[in-house]
Coordinates of C-alpha atoms in Angstrom, one line a residue:
M105 CA 125.6 89.3 112.2
P106 CA 125.0 85.7 114.0
E107 CA 123.6 86.4 116.9
R108 CA 120.9 88.4 115.4
N109 CA 119.8 86.0 113.6
R110 CA 120.0 83.2 116.2
E111 CA 117.6 85.6 118.2
T112 CA 115.1 86.1 115.1
L113 CA 115.5 82.2 115.1
E114 CA 114.7 81.5 118.7
R115 CA 111.7 84.0 118.3
F116 CA 110.1 82.0 115.5
F117 CA 110.4 79.4 117.4
R118 CA 109.0 80.5 120.6
A119 CA 106.3 82.5 118.7
F120 CA 105.3 78.4 117.2
S121 CA 105.4 77.3 120.3
A122 CA 103.1 79.8 121.4
R123 CA 101.0 79.6 118.3
D124 CA 101.7 83.4 117.3
G125 CA 101.3 83.0 113.8
E126 CA 101.8 87.1 114.0
T127 CA 105.4 86.8 115.6
M128 CA 106.3 84.4 112.7
A129 CA 105.0 86.1 110.0
A130 CA 107.0 89.0 111.0
C131 CA 110.4 86.8 111.3
Y132 CA 110.6 86.7 107.7
H133 CA 112.0 89.2 105.0
A134 CA 109.7 90.1 102.6
D135 CA 110.8 88.1 100.1
A136 CA 111.3 85.1 101.8
R137 CA 111.0 81.3 100.0
F138 CA 109.6 78.4 102.3
T139 CA 110.1 74.6 101.0
D140 CA 109.3 71.4 102.5
P141 CA 107.9 67.6 100.7
V142 CA 104.2 69.4 100.5
F143 CA 105.3 72.1 98.9
T144 CA 106.9 76.0 97.7
L145 CA 105.9 79.4 99.4
H146 CA 107.2 82.7 98.6
G147 CA 106.6 86.5 100.5
S148 CA 103.2 86.7 102.5
D149 CA 102.3 83.2 101.6
V150 CA 104.9 81.7 103.8
G151 CA 103.1 84.2 107.1
A152 CA 100.0 83.7 106.2
M153 CA 100.8 79.4 106.6
W154 CA 101.9 79.9 109.9
R155 CA 98.8 81.8 110.2
M156 CA 96.9 79.7 109.4
L157 CA 98.5 76.7 111.3
C158 CA 98.4 78.5 114.4
Q159 CA 94.5 79.2 114.4
R160 CA 93.4 76.3 113.3
G161 CA 95.8 73.8 115.0
K162 CA 93.9 74.2 118.7
D163 CA 95.9 71.0 119.7
L164 CA 99.0 72.7 118.1
R165 CA 102.1 71.3 120.6
V166 CA 105.3 72.5 119.1
E167 CA 109.0 72.1 120.3
S168 CA 112.2 73.0 119.1
S169 CA 116.1 72.5 120.0
A170 CA 119.2 72.3 118.5
I171 CA 118.8 75.7 117.3
Q172 CA 122.6 76.7 115.8
C173 CA 123.4 80.2 114.1
R174 CA 126.5 80.0 112.1
D175 CA 127.0 83.7 109.6
D176 CA 123.7 83.7 107.7
Q177 CA 123.0 80.6 108.1
G178 CA 120.7 78.2 111.0
T179 CA 119.3 74.9 111.8
A180 CA 117.2 73.3 114.3
T181 CA 115.3 70.8 114.9
W182 CA 111.6 70.5 116.3
H183 CA 108.7 68.1 116.4
A184 CA 105.3 69.0 116.4
W185 CA 102.3 66.7 118.3
Y186 CA 98.6 67.8 116.8
T187 CA 95.4 66.3 115.4
F188 CA 94.8 66.1 111.6
S189 CA 92.4 67.9 111.4
S190 CA 90.6 65.9 107.5
T191 CA 90.8 62.9 109.7
G192 CA 90.8 63.3 112.9
R193 CA 94.6 61.1 113.5
P194 CA 96.6 62.5 115.9
V195 CA 100.2 63.3 114.0
H196 CA 103.4 63.4 115.5
N197 CA 106.3 65.3 113.1
M198 CA 110.1 65.0 113.7
V199 CA 110.9 67.9 111.6
H200 CA 114.6 69.2 110.6
S201 CA 114.7 72.9 109.3
T202 CA 118.1 74.6 107.3
F203 CA 117.5 78.5 107.3
R204 CA 119.2 81.4 104.4
M205 CA 118.9 84.5 106.7
E206 CA 119.4 88.0 105.5
T207 CA 118.9 90.8 107.4
G208 CA 118.8 89.8 110.5
L209 CA 114.9 87.8 108.8
I210 CA 114.5 84.4 107.5
R211 CA 115.5 84.5 103.4
E212 CA 114.7 81.0 103.0
Q213 CA 113.5 78.0 105.0
T214 CA 113.8 74.3 103.8
D215 CA 111.6 72.0 106.0
H216 CA 112.9 68.1 106.0
F217 CA 110.4 65.4 107.6
A218 CA 109.8 62.2 106.4
F219 CA 106.6 62.4 104.2
W220 CA 105.8 58.5 104.0
R221 CA 105.9 58.3 107.8
W222 CA 103.2 61.5 108.7
S223 CA 101.1 60.3 105.8
R224 CA 101.2 56.6 107.8
Q225 CA 99.8 59.5 110.3
A226 CA 98.2 61.9 109.1
L227 CA 95.8 59.5 106.3
G228 CA 95.6 56.2 107.9
L229 CA 95.7 52.9 106.2
S230 CA 95.9 55.2 102.5
G231 CA 98.9 56.9 103.4
V232 CA 100.4 53.2 104.5
L233 CA 99.6 52.3 101.1
L234 CA 100.3 54.9 98.9
G235 CA 102.4 57.7 101.1
W236 CA 105.7 56.8 99.0
S237 CA 103.6 58.1 95.9
P238 CA 103.7 61.0 94.2
L239 CA 100.3 60.6 92.8
L240 CA 99.2 61.3 97.3
R241 CA 101.4 63.8 97.6
N242 CA 100.9 65.9 95.1
K243 CA 97.3 65.0 96.4
V244 CA 98.6 66.3 99.3
R245 CA 99.4 69.4 98.2
A246 CA 96.8 70.6 96.3
S247 CA 94.6 70.3 99.3
A248 CA 97.0 72.0 101.7
A249 CA 97.4 75.1 99.0
S250 CA 93.6 74.7 98.1
S251 CA 93.2 75.3 102.4
L252 CA 95.6 78.1 102.6
K253 CA 94.5 80.4 99.6
Q254 CA 90.5 80.2 101.4
F255 CA 92.2 81.1 104.1
V256 CA 94.6 84.3 102.9
D257 CA 91.2 85.2 101.0
S258 CA 88.6 84.7 103.9
S259 CA 90.9 86.2 106.7
H260 CA 93.2 89.1 104.4
A261 CA 96.1 87.4 105.7
R262 CA 98.7 89.0 103.8

């Protein structure tokens, strides 16, 4: 089973590098859970998020490394370079992901990154001054949730 899980994670990151949100979504269990510093998603919303990011991220570039699997657990480190659409600012996000696999699919994914570092790049001065605050994090969370809802409603992305 660990080999099957590793193959799923490798397929996921190959698809991410190719901006193929459909293949990424297919790597998830139907009852998947995704968590990062912005929000937590469940089920079909996880795949919809990746479809949205891949479709909208015209200059998105992703490189993954250190993909590891042991039993039903996996980890990976990855870097994403893109232009944050709300501000037009360039972002280089460094992420460490942990995975729990079930039946060869991603059941849980938790992404760790420095929100303040991200906010400084993506938001400029407001990120520098407020990136540490729950107020800014909640604003980013609400904006991301709204964008995902609009994407799902307009494209039937589920």
